Structures are given as structure tokens and as C-alpha cells.
Short mmCIF file of C-alpha atoms in Angstrom, two decimals:
data_model
loop_
_atom_site.label_atom_id
_atom_site.label_comp_id
_atom_site.label_asym_id
_atom_site.label_seq_id
_atom_site.Cartn_x
_atom_site.Cartn_y
_atom_site.Cartn_z
CA UNK A 1 -3.84 23.75 148.31
CA UNK A 2 -1.33 23.48 145.52
CA UNK A 3 0.33 26.47 144.00
CA UNK A 4 -1.89 28.33 141.60
CA UNK A 5 -0.85 27.97 137.97
CA UNK A 6 0.37 31.05 136.21
CA UNK A 7 2.92 32.21 138.75
CA UNK A 8 2.84 34.29 141.87
CA UNK A 9 2.87 37.62 140.06
CA UNK A 10 0.01 36.72 137.74
CA UNK A 11 -2.23 35.35 140.48
CA UNK A 12 -1.39 38.28 142.72
CA UNK A 13 -2.15 40.74 139.96
CA UNK A 14 -5.52 39.15 139.24
CA UNK A 15 -6.41 39.19 142.90
CA UNK A 16 -5.28 42.79 143.22
CA UNK A 17 -7.33 43.75 140.15
CA UNK A 18 -10.54 42.36 141.60
CA UNK A 19 -9.87 43.73 145.05
CA UNK A 20 -8.84 47.00 143.43
CA UNK A 21 -12.09 47.19 141.47
CA UNK A 22 -13.97 46.57 144.70
CA UNK A 23 -11.87 49.24 146.41
CA UNK A 24 -12.42 51.81 143.67
CA UNK A 25 -16.16 51.17 143.59
CA UNK A 26 -16.58 51.02 147.36
CA UNK A 27 -14.28 53.88 148.25
CA UNK A 28 -15.66 55.97 145.42
CA UNK A 29 -19.08 55.69 147.03
CA UNK A 30 -17.59 56.38 150.46
CA UNK A 31 -15.71 59.41 149.13
CA UNK A 32 -18.85 60.87 147.58
CA UNK A 33 -20.68 60.25 150.84
CA UNK A 34 -17.87 61.96 152.76
CA UNK A 35 -17.99 64.99 150.47
CA UNK A 36 -21.73 65.41 150.95
CA UNK A 37 -21.55 64.82 154.69
CA UNK A 38 -18.70 67.31 155.02
CA UNK A 39 -21.04 69.95 153.65
CA UNK A 40 -23.92 68.87 155.90
CA UNK A 41 -22.11 68.28 159.19
CA UNK A 42 -19.94 70.55 161.30
CA UNK A 43 -16.30 69.70 162.10
CA UNK A 44 -17.36 68.99 165.70
CA UNK A 45 -20.05 66.48 164.63
CA UNK A 46 -17.54 64.82 162.34
CA UNK A 47 -15.08 64.60 165.21
CA UNK A 48 -17.63 63.01 167.56
CA UNK A 49 -18.15 60.10 165.20
CA UNK A 50 -14.42 59.74 164.64
CA UNK A 51 -13.88 59.48 168.39
CA UNK A 52 -16.47 56.69 168.67
CA UNK A 53 -15.20 54.87 165.60
CA UNK A 54 -11.59 54.72 166.76
CA UNK A 55 -12.37 52.74 169.91
CA UNK A 56 -14.73 50.47 168.00
CA UNK A 57 -11.94 49.87 165.50
CA UNK A 58 -9.69 48.64 168.31
CA UNK A 59 -12.32 46.16 169.44
CA UNK A 60 -13.09 45.03 165.87
CA UNK A 61 -9.42 44.18 165.40
CA UNK A 62 -9.58 41.48 168.08
CA UNK A 63 -13.25 40.56 167.61
CA UNK A 64 -12.39 37.22 165.98
CA UNK A 65 -9.16 36.53 167.95
CA UNK A 66 -7.25 36.35 164.66
CA UNK A 67 -9.04 33.16 163.58
CA UNK A 68 -9.68 34.57 160.10
CA UNK A 69 -5.95 34.86 159.46
CA UNK A 70 -5.46 31.39 160.96
CA UNK A 71 -7.91 29.91 158.45
CA UNK A 72 -5.79 31.28 155.61
CA UNK A 73 -2.57 29.92 157.07
CA UNK A 74 -3.64 26.51 158.42
CA UNK A 75 -4.55 23.49 156.25
CA UNK A 76 -8.13 23.68 155.02
CA UNK A 77 -10.70 21.57 156.88
CA UNK A 78 -14.35 21.77 157.86
CA UNK A 79 -13.66 21.32 161.55
CA UNK A 80 -11.16 24.20 161.51
CA UNK A 81 -13.73 26.50 159.90
CA UNK A 82 -16.43 25.54 162.41
CA UNK A 83 -14.06 25.96 165.34
CA UNK A 84 -12.99 29.35 164.06
CA UNK A 85 -16.60 30.45 163.67
CA UNK A 86 -17.43 29.40 167.23
CA UNK A 87 -14.53 31.45 168.61
CA UNK A 88 -15.41 34.54 166.58
CA UNK A 89 -19.13 34.39 167.48
CA UNK A 90 -18.47 34.08 171.21
CA UNK A 91 -15.81 36.77 171.31
CA UNK A 92 -17.66 39.15 169.00
CA UNK A 93 -20.87 38.93 171.01
CA UNK A 94 -18.96 39.45 174.25
CA UNK A 95 -17.16 42.53 172.95
CA UNK A 96 -20.40 44.01 171.59
CA UNK A 97 -22.05 43.69 175.00
CA UNK A 98 -18.95 45.16 176.64
CA UNK A 99 -19.06 48.16 174.29
CA UNK A 100 -22.69 48.85 175.16
CA UNK A 101 -21.99 48.67 178.89
CA UNK A 102 -18.80 50.76 178.63
CA UNK A 103 -20.35 53.51 176.47
CA UNK A 104 -20.64 56.04 179.36
CA UNK A 105 -17.00 55.40 180.33
CA UNK A 106 -15.88 55.94 176.74
CA UNK A 107 -17.72 59.27 176.64
CA UNK A 108 -15.98 60.27 179.85
CA UNK A 109 -12.58 59.24 178.49
CA UNK A 110 -12.86 61.81 175.71
CA UNK A 111 -14.86 64.24 177.87
CA UNK A 112 -17.50 64.04 175.14
CA UNK A 113 -20.80 62.72 176.58
CA UNK A 114 -22.45 62.89 173.13
CA UNK A 115 -20.24 59.96 172.09
CA UNK A 116 -22.15 57.51 174.34
CA UNK A 117 -25.17 56.82 172.04
CA UNK A 118 -22.87 56.59 169.02
CA UNK A 119 -20.81 53.85 170.69
CA UNK A 120 -23.94 51.82 171.43
CA UNK A 121 -25.03 51.99 167.81
CA UNK A 122 -21.56 51.02 166.61
CA UNK A 123 -21.60 47.94 168.86
CA UNK A 124 -23.79 46.42 166.12
CA UNK A 125 -20.91 46.94 163.71
CA UNK A 126 -18.59 45.16 166.13
CA UNK A 127 -20.75 42.04 166.23
CA UNK A 128 -21.26 42.06 162.46
CA UNK A 129 -17.50 42.25 161.88
CA UNK A 130 -16.94 39.16 164.03
CA UNK A 131 -19.71 37.23 162.26
CA UNK A 132 -18.35 38.07 158.82
CA UNK A 133 -14.70 37.25 159.55
CA UNK A 134 -14.88 33.51 158.86
CA UNK A 135 -16.70 33.54 155.49
CA UNK A 136 -14.44 36.35 154.33
CA UNK A 137 -11.36 34.33 155.35
CA UNK A 138 -12.60 31.24 153.53
CA UNK A 139 -12.98 33.23 150.33
CA UNK A 140 -9.50 34.71 150.70
CA UNK A 141 -7.96 31.33 151.52
CA UNK A 142 -9.33 29.90 148.28
CA UNK A 143 -8.20 33.02 146.35
CA UNK A 144 -11.80 33.82 145.41
CA UNK A 145 -11.06 37.52 145.08
CA UNK A 146 -13.43 38.02 142.17
CA UNK A 147 -16.36 36.74 144.19
CA UNK A 148 -15.32 38.61 147.32
CA UNK A 149 -15.21 41.92 145.44
CA UNK A 150 -19.00 42.16 145.76
CA UNK A 151 -18.94 42.54 149.56
CA UNK A 152 -17.19 45.93 149.97
CA UNK A 153 -19.38 47.46 147.28
CA UNK A 154 -22.51 46.32 149.14
CA UNK A 155 -21.09 47.75 152.36
CA UNK A 156 -20.31 51.10 150.75
CA UNK A 157 -23.74 51.39 149.12
CA UNK A 158 -25.51 50.59 152.37
CA UNK A 159 -23.33 52.92 154.42
CA UNK A 160 -23.83 55.77 151.98
CA UNK A 161 -27.58 55.31 151.61
CA UNK A 162 -28.26 55.14 155.35
CA UNK A 163 -25.82 57.94 156.28
CA UNK A 164 -27.09 60.39 153.68
CA UNK A 165 -30.76 59.65 154.32
CA UNK A 166 -30.37 60.31 158.04
CA UNK A 167 -28.07 63.31 157.52
CA UNK A 168 -30.56 65.04 155.22
CA UNK A 169 -33.24 64.27 157.83
CA UNK A 170 -31.19 66.22 160.40
CA UNK A 171 -29.78 63.42 162.56
CA UNK A 172 -26.26 64.87 162.57
CA UNK A 173 -23.50 62.67 163.95
CA UNK A 174 -25.92 59.78 164.50
CA UNK A 175 -26.31 59.45 160.71
CA UNK A 176 -22.64 58.47 160.30
CA UNK A 177 -22.75 55.96 163.16
CA UNK A 178 -25.94 54.32 161.90
CA UNK A 179 -24.61 54.19 158.35
CA UNK A 180 -21.38 52.53 159.50
CA UNK A 181 -23.26 49.89 161.50
CA UNK A 182 -25.61 49.18 158.59
CA UNK A 183 -22.69 48.80 156.20
CA UNK A 184 -20.98 46.28 158.49
CA UNK A 185 -24.14 44.19 158.67
CA UNK A 186 -24.46 44.29 154.88
CA UNK A 187 -20.83 43.19 154.46
CA UNK A 188 -21.20 40.20 156.79
CA UNK A 189 -24.49 39.14 155.19
CA UNK A 190 -22.95 39.34 151.70
CA UNK A 191 -19.94 37.21 152.72
CA UNK A 192 -22.21 34.52 154.15
CA UNK A 193 -24.34 34.57 151.00
CA UNK A 194 -21.26 34.10 148.83
CA UNK A 195 -20.26 30.86 150.65
CA UNK A 196 -23.79 29.68 151.45
CA UNK A 197 -23.18 26.15 150.14
CA UNK A 198 -19.95 25.70 152.10
CA UNK A 199 -21.04 27.63 155.19
CA UNK A 200 -19.69 26.02 158.41
CA UNK A 201 -22.95 26.38 160.35
CA UNK A 202 -22.62 23.26 162.50
CA UNK A 203 -21.02 24.88 165.53
CA UNK A 204 -21.58 21.78 167.65
CA UNK A 205 -19.16 19.85 165.41
CA UNK A 206 -15.93 21.39 166.62
CA UNK A 207 -12.72 19.95 168.05
CA UNK A 208 -10.53 21.12 170.90
CA UNK A 209 -7.40 20.48 168.86
CA UNK A 210 -8.72 22.67 166.03
CA UNK A 211 -9.65 25.45 168.46
CA UNK A 212 -6.20 25.30 170.06
CA UNK A 213 -4.42 25.35 166.70
CA UNK A 214 -6.55 28.24 165.52
CA UNK A 215 -5.94 30.28 168.66
CA UNK A 216 -2.23 29.44 168.73
CA UNK A 217 -1.78 31.15 165.39
CA UNK A 218 -4.66 33.61 165.63
CA UNK A 219 -4.02 35.24 169.02
CA UNK A 220 -0.52 36.53 168.14
CA UNK A 221 -1.89 37.76 164.81
CA UNK A 222 -4.76 39.51 166.60
CA UNK A 223 -2.25 41.06 168.98
CA UNK A 224 -0.15 42.24 166.07
CA UNK A 225 -3.22 43.65 164.32
CA UNK A 226 -4.29 45.43 167.51
CA UNK A 227 -0.88 47.02 167.86
CA UNK A 228 -1.01 48.03 164.20
CA UNK A 229 -4.44 49.55 164.77
CA UNK A 230 -3.21 51.36 167.89
CA UNK A 231 -0.37 52.78 165.84
CA UNK A 232 -2.72 53.70 163.00
CA UNK A 233 -5.39 55.38 165.17
CA UNK A 234 -3.61 56.54 168.32
CA UNK A 235 -3.38 60.03 166.84
CA UNK A 236 -7.21 60.20 166.87
CA UNK A 237 -7.31 59.27 170.56
CA UNK A 238 -4.67 61.84 171.50
CA UNK A 239 -6.26 64.63 169.46
CA UNK A 240 -9.72 63.92 170.88
CA UNK A 241 -8.41 63.84 174.45
CA UNK A 242 -6.13 66.89 174.22
CA UNK A 243 -7.47 69.13 171.45
CA UNK A 244 -11.19 68.27 171.36
CA UNK A 245 -13.85 67.17 168.89
CA UNK A 246 -13.55 70.11 166.48
CA UNK A 247 -9.81 69.62 166.00
CA UNK A 248 -10.42 65.90 165.53
CA UNK A 249 -12.99 66.71 162.87
CA UNK A 250 -10.50 68.76 160.83
CA UNK A 251 -7.80 66.12 161.26
CA UNK A 252 -10.13 63.23 160.38
CA UNK A 253 -11.25 64.89 157.18
CA UNK A 254 -7.61 65.59 156.24
CA UNK A 255 -6.87 61.90 156.75
CA UNK A 256 -9.76 60.74 154.56
CA UNK A 257 -8.07 61.30 151.19
CA UNK A 258 -4.70 59.61 151.88
CA UNK A 259 -6.57 56.85 153.69
CA UNK A 260 -8.97 56.22 150.81
CA UNK A 261 -6.51 56.66 147.95
CA UNK A 262 -3.34 55.14 149.41
CA UNK A 263 -3.54 53.36 152.77
CA UNK A 264 -6.67 51.37 151.95
CA UNK A 265 -5.01 50.20 148.75
CA UNK A 266 -2.29 48.59 150.87
CA UNK A 267 -4.91 46.92 153.03
CA UNK A 268 -6.41 45.44 149.86
CA UNK A 269 -3.01 44.31 148.61
CA UNK A 270 -2.33 42.78 152.01
CA UNK A 271 -5.42 40.59 151.73
CA UNK A 272 -4.06 39.36 148.38
CA UNK A 273 -0.39 39.04 149.29
CA UNK A 274 -0.78 37.15 152.56
CA UNK A 275 -2.48 34.07 151.06
CA UNK A 276 -0.08 34.20 148.09
CA UNK A 277 3.00 34.32 150.31
CA UNK A 278 1.48 31.44 152.28
CA UNK A 279 1.31 29.40 149.07
CA UNK A 280 5.11 29.64 148.65
CA UNK A 281 6.19 29.73 152.29
CA UNK A 282 8.33 26.61 151.78
CA UNK A 283 10.01 28.00 148.63
CA UNK A 284 12.43 30.73 149.82
CA UNK A 285 13.49 31.76 146.33
CA UNK A 286 9.95 32.38 145.10
CA UNK A 287 9.03 34.06 148.38
CA UNK A 288 11.93 36.51 148.08
CA UNK A 289 11.12 37.21 144.45
CA UNK A 290 7.44 37.78 145.21
CA UNK A 291 8.24 40.01 148.16
CA UNK A 292 10.57 42.25 146.16
CA UNK A 293 7.94 42.59 143.44
CA UNK A 294 5.40 43.54 146.08
CA UNK A 295 7.72 46.16 147.57
CA UNK A 296 8.49 47.56 144.12
CA UNK A 297 4.86 47.99 143.10
CA UNK A 298 3.50 49.13 146.47
CA UNK A 299 6.21 51.74 147.00
CA UNK A 300 5.81 52.99 143.41
CA UNK A 301 2.09 53.56 143.85
CA UNK A 302 2.24 54.83 147.43
CA UNK A 303 5.10 57.26 147.00
CA UNK A 304 3.89 58.83 143.77
CA UNK A 305 0.28 59.09 145.00
CA UNK A 306 1.26 60.48 148.40
CA UNK A 307 3.60 63.10 147.00
CA UNK A 308 1.06 64.08 144.36
CA UNK A 309 -1.70 64.44 146.94
CA UNK A 310 0.57 66.61 149.11
CA UNK A 311 1.24 68.91 146.17
CA UNK A 312 -2.47 69.21 145.40
CA UNK A 313 -3.67 69.65 148.99
CA UNK A 314 -4.20 73.46 148.83
CA UNK A 315 -6.37 73.00 145.75
CA UNK A 316 -8.29 69.85 146.67
CA UNK A 317 -9.62 70.70 150.14
CA UNK A 318 -11.62 73.86 149.27
CA UNK A 319 -12.61 72.40 145.89
CA UNK A 320 -13.96 69.11 147.24
CA UNK A 321 -15.03 69.75 150.82
CA UNK A 322 -15.70 73.49 150.95
CA UNK A 323 -14.05 76.55 152.44
CA UNK A 324 -15.04 75.73 156.04
CA UNK A 325 -12.44 72.92 156.00
CA UNK A 326 -9.38 75.06 155.13
CA UNK A 327 -7.82 74.17 158.50
CA UNK A 328 -7.39 70.66 157.06
CA UNK A 329 -5.05 71.76 154.25
CA UNK A 330 -1.66 71.72 156.00
CA UNK A 331 -2.41 68.50 157.93
CA UNK A 332 -3.35 66.90 154.59
CA UNK A 333 0.11 67.76 153.19
CA UNK A 334 1.92 65.96 156.00
CA UNK A 335 -0.56 63.07 156.19
CA UNK A 336 -0.16 62.47 152.46
CA UNK A 337 3.59 62.24 152.94
CA UNK A 338 2.95 59.97 155.94
CA UNK A 339 0.96 57.62 153.68
CA UNK A 340 3.79 57.74 151.14
CA UNK A 341 6.31 56.78 153.83
CA UNK A 342 4.13 53.89 154.99
CA UNK A 343 4.26 52.46 151.48
CA UNK A 344 8.01 51.95 151.86
CA UNK A 345 7.42 49.51 154.70
CA UNK A 346 4.39 47.78 153.21
CA UNK A 347 4.37 43.99 152.96
CA UNK A 348 6.62 43.10 155.89
CA UNK A 349 3.82 42.01 158.23
CA UNK A 350 2.32 39.78 155.53
CA UNK A 351 5.60 37.92 155.20
CA UNK A 352 5.95 37.43 158.96
CA UNK A 353 2.48 35.85 159.09
CA UNK A 354 3.05 33.77 155.96
CA UNK A 355 6.17 32.11 157.39
CA UNK A 356 4.44 31.47 160.72
CA UNK A 357 6.24 34.16 162.73
CA UNK A 358 3.58 36.76 163.59
CA UNK A 359 5.44 37.46 166.83
CA UNK A 360 7.92 39.55 164.82
CA UNK A 361 5.12 41.96 163.97
CA UNK A 362 4.16 42.22 167.63
CA UNK A 363 7.72 42.99 168.72
CA UNK A 364 8.23 45.60 166.02
CA UNK A 365 4.83 47.22 166.58
CA UNK A 366 5.40 47.40 170.35
CA UNK A 367 8.59 49.39 169.84
CA UNK A 368 6.88 51.65 167.33
CA UNK A 369 3.95 52.36 169.64
CA UNK A 370 6.28 53.08 172.55
CA UNK A 371 8.02 55.72 170.43
CA UNK A 372 4.91 57.11 168.73
CA UNK A 373 2.74 57.87 171.78
CA UNK A 374 5.08 60.32 173.57
CA UNK A 375 6.06 61.94 170.26
CA UNK A 376 2.42 62.59 169.34
CA UNK A 377 1.52 63.86 172.81
CA UNK A 378 4.43 66.30 172.66
CA UNK A 379 3.43 67.39 169.14
CA UNK A 380 -0.09 68.47 170.22
CA UNK A 381 1.35 71.78 171.44
CA UNK A 382 1.51 72.68 167.73
CA UNK A 383 -2.06 71.53 167.11
CA UNK A 384 -3.14 69.06 164.46
CA UNK A 385 -0.38 70.29 162.13
CA UNK A 386 2.20 69.19 164.69
CA UNK A 387 0.54 65.78 165.07
CA UNK A 388 0.46 65.23 161.30
CA UNK A 389 4.13 66.23 160.98
CA UNK A 390 5.11 63.87 163.81
CA UNK A 391 3.21 61.04 162.11
CA UNK A 392 5.12 61.61 158.90
CA UNK A 393 8.55 61.69 160.57
CA UNK A 394 7.88 58.54 162.59
CA UNK A 395 6.57 56.70 159.51
CA UNK A 396 9.76 57.45 157.59
CA UNK A 397 11.94 56.12 160.41
CA UNK A 398 10.02 52.89 160.91
CA UNK A 399 9.46 52.17 157.22
CA UNK A 400 13.16 51.61 156.76
CA UNK A 401 13.33 49.63 160.00
CA UNK A 402 10.54 47.29 158.90
CA UNK A 403 12.21 46.62 155.57
CA UNK A 404 15.55 45.96 157.27
CA UNK A 405 13.98 43.29 159.50
CA UNK A 406 12.04 41.72 156.61
CA UNK A 407 15.17 41.63 154.45
CA UNK A 408 17.10 39.87 157.19
CA UNK A 409 14.38 37.27 157.72
CA UNK A 410 14.09 36.53 154.01
CA UNK A 411 17.79 36.75 153.21
CA UNK A 412 17.48 39.77 150.92
CA UNK A 413 20.50 42.02 150.45
CA UNK A 414 20.39 45.77 151.06
CA UNK A 415 21.26 46.46 147.42
CA UNK A 416 18.34 44.37 146.13
CA UNK A 417 15.96 46.12 148.51
CA UNK A 418 17.21 49.55 147.45
CA UNK A 419 16.74 48.63 143.79
CA UNK A 420 13.15 47.69 144.61
CA UNK A 421 12.29 51.14 146.02
CA UNK A 422 14.46 53.21 143.63
CA UNK A 423 11.73 53.55 140.95
CA UNK A 424 9.36 54.93 143.60
CA UNK A 425 11.89 57.53 144.73
CA UNK A 426 12.65 58.63 141.17
CA UNK A 427 8.98 58.85 140.16
CA UNK A 428 8.12 60.78 143.32
CA UNK A 429 10.74 63.38 142.49
CA UNK A 430 9.26 63.69 139.01
CA UNK A 431 5.79 64.25 140.52
CA UNK A 432 7.12 66.98 142.82
CA UNK A 433 8.80 68.82 139.96
CA UNK A 434 5.80 68.50 137.66
CA UNK A 435 3.31 69.51 140.33
CA UNK A 436 5.20 72.49 141.69
CA UNK A 437 5.86 73.79 138.20
CA UNK A 438 2.12 73.85 137.46
CA UNK A 439 1.22 75.39 140.82
CA UNK A 440 3.71 78.22 140.26
CA UNK A 441 1.86 79.24 137.10
CA UNK A 442 -1.06 81.73 137.26
CA UNK A 443 -4.03 80.22 139.09
CA UNK A 444 -6.50 78.69 136.64
CA UNK A 445 -9.17 77.72 139.11
CA UNK A 446 -9.50 74.69 141.36
CA UNK A 447 -10.67 72.05 138.93
CA UNK A 448 -8.48 73.02 135.91
CA UNK A 449 -5.39 73.27 138.13
CA UNK A 450 -6.01 69.87 139.74
CA UNK A 451 -6.61 68.27 136.33
CA UNK A 452 -3.47 69.82 134.82
CA UNK A 453 -1.29 68.70 137.75
CA UNK A 454 -2.70 65.18 137.56
CA UNK A 455 -2.11 64.82 133.81
CA UNK A 456 1.39 66.28 134.01
CA UNK A 457 2.37 64.08 136.96
CA UNK A 458 1.10 60.89 135.29
CA UNK A 459 3.02 61.75 132.13
CA UNK A 460 6.18 62.41 134.16
CA UNK A 461 5.88 59.07 135.96
CA UNK A 462 5.39 57.23 132.68
CA UNK A 463 8.47 58.84 131.14
CA UNK A 464 10.62 58.02 134.18
CA UNK A 465 9.52 54.38 134.07
CA UNK A 466 9.81 54.07 130.31
CA UNK A 467 13.24 55.68 130.04
CA UNK A 468 14.82 54.92 133.40
CA UNK A 469 13.29 51.60 134.51
CA UNK A 470 12.37 49.83 131.30
CA UNK A 471 12.24 46.36 132.86
CA UNK A 472 9.68 47.45 135.47
CA UNK A 473 7.69 49.26 132.80
CA UNK A 474 7.65 46.14 130.62
CA UNK A 475 6.71 43.94 133.59
CA UNK A 476 3.72 46.12 134.40
CA UNK A 477 2.65 46.10 130.76
CA UNK A 478 2.89 42.29 130.64
CA UNK A 479 0.75 42.00 133.77
CA UNK A 480 -1.88 44.27 132.24
CA UNK A 481 -1.90 42.31 128.99
CA UNK A 482 -2.25 39.00 130.83
CA UNK A 483 -5.23 40.41 132.66
#
């Protein structure tokens, strides 16, 4: 495919807008569902589902052997799409069967026998994820982000409708598992509907060379994604194994807000940036320029949002989820800062894949996991607060490490990289000062206080950008006007 007219920034912004609209719509529905379920379910029931979901997430990461990413990277062809679909169907079905058989073992691993039926229900989600990987990848490869935006909204609506219906009927933890599985099926079905005319159904028309090429790129990517998922979710496994389902329930709920508002945004941007970086992989100058713009924007959003959420944590948790979740307040502070730190390292893995070197992600993630596991295990002696604090500290350390490696690969100087994250650091400081000043005033009530902090913080960020980083401010304005 030739480079898309209008420039990397413009195409990326359009893709991010559509994916962002899908994210806002989908995650808005999910957030409302979470709020209602938090008031219907106990922390222990919430933790049971989280324990089942984390292991399913590991299997979903490798369910298509990375062939979806390979379809984005490799030259477009019908035989490649059919070969990729064959691999994902076979592997996804095999993993789903394995999950059903291993359900009792998984319950024993966490010493939570009630997890067993939840795992078997979620095996449906595993198969659906594998089946939907190829059509989703084809849409991303062709930069059809506007069309693809429909799928996550359908998933969120289905998940919410099924989960809430069963929860109000008294099905407890099963309602969340069934809703998740239903949403995955809806997502896969929507993706296939969106490419129905170009669907690579003819699985008998494959080629060994295409399968080998797909797996050669896809397997390292799948390995990298699995390591990233291990890093992202290993805290759930450790908490469930050491501290139990109730502690996991409090921790999971604390993670929901930074995950929905910050981390998931980076996942969306990653789906946009990877195919865009691939478009200019043979143009080092444009790739460096695009990468620095990505770092600048992602760190600006992630840092300011994470710091703001940390400031508001004591107000938000009782206001949104209810007083029974107050044990989630302090973990939310540290997990919000953890999400902010992750934003400083965002984008590096996308570049490694785009230049055909996914092995760099595997090497870096292996080191990170080797450090993270013992640190988190040690931190459990201070409960979920200790785990959240350890996550934040580790994220800060490795964010700078990831950017150092990416800068070396792309030939970016340390000064240029620092200039890219400087607006985020300055705006974050402004948010802290604005937020703490409001919180030190007499308490006005949950909702008025949250609204006042939000308005003040946004105004502070705007002033910092307008007065201190005029070029970035003008660039953002231009992007909005082009849209």
C-alpha cells in the first residue's frame, strides 16, 4: 500500500479519533456496567471473575499466534489472509478446549474452586477472539478505523446487557463471565460482517510459504504480546494466590479507572500507530518524526490524566462505586501514577514491530518480568497497597529504559526525546498544584469537588500549553481543525 495522503500525523489523528470515539462509547458503557455491578456484587465475587479473566487473557494473547499483526506488516494478499485465518482457527479452537479441560487445575492454582465454571464459560471468549483476529487485522491494515469503530461498541453493549441482566437475576460472578463471553462473540461477528465481501473463507486455498512467513513474523510478536500481558496482569495472579479473592476484588476495581481512562487509550493508539509506522518503515526521517509526535501526545495525555486521577481518588471511589469499596482508594492513587508512568514508555513496541524487529520487545519484556515478579511477591506483605506501589515504581524505571532503547534504534538524541516528554511533565505539575489546592479547601461534597478539580486542572493544562509550549498547542489545534 502506498503512503496515505495527508501526512502521517493527519492520518494518525483521524484513526485515533475514530478509535477514540469507539473507546469512549465502548468504555463508557463498560464503566457504567462496572459501577452498577460494583453495587450488586461483593468484592469476593468481583475477585473470582478477575482471577478467571487473567488466565484467559494470557491464552487470548497467543490465540492467533500473532498472525493478525503479521497481516498488518506483510504485503497484502488473499493467500496470506486465508493462511492466517487457518492458523488462528486451529490454535484458537485448541486453546479453548485446553481451557475447558484445565478448568479444575486453574481453580486449584488459585485455591478458588468457584473459578472452575467461570473458566469454562470464558473459553467461548477465547475461541471468539481467535476467530475475530483476522478480519480485525484486515481492517487495521487498510486503515479502516472508521468502519472498525463499530465493533467495540457492539461488544460493550452486549457485555453490559448480558452482565446486568444476569446480575439483577442473582447469578453473581457468573453474570460477569457470561457477559464477557457474549461480548467477545459479538465483537468477532461484527468484524466478519464489516469485511463480508472480502472475507477469506476459502481455508483450503492456503500456501505453506504464506503460513511460514506469517508464523515467522507472528510467533515472536505473539511471544512479545504474551510477555507484555504477563507483565500487565501478573499482579492479579500474585494477589489472587497470596492475598485471596476479596483482596483481588478491591485491587481489580481500583485498576478499572486508570485502565479504562488511560491504559486502554494507549492500546487504541497502538492499533493506529503500528500500521502507520509500517507505512514509513523505509523512511527513517518520517519514522523518527512520527515517533516523537506519538511520544509527545501519549505522554501528555497519560501523565496529566494519571496524576489527575490520583489526586481525585479519595473523592471518586466512594462517589462512584460506594462506601464498601473504600479499601480501593489508596491502591487507586498508586495505580493511577503507574498508568501515568507507562505513558512515558508508550509507542516503543509499535516501532520494534514496524521495523521488523519484534524480538527487541521480547528481550526487553523478559528482563522486566524477571524484575517485576519477585518485587511484587515481596510487596504483598504490605497488602494490595504495597503491590500497587511496587507497580508504580517498576513502571517508572522501565519507561525510561524503553525510551532509551527505542531512541537508540531510531537514532533519536536524548535531548530530542526529553523535549518530547517535557510538556507532559510540566502539565502534570500544573494538575497536581491545581488539584491539591482545591482539595485543601472546605469539602463541598463529592460531585462538586470532583467537577471543580476537573475544570481547574483542564484550565491549568491549557495555560501551560498555550504559554509554555505554543508550538505543541498550535499543532494540536491544527489537527483538530483538519478533522
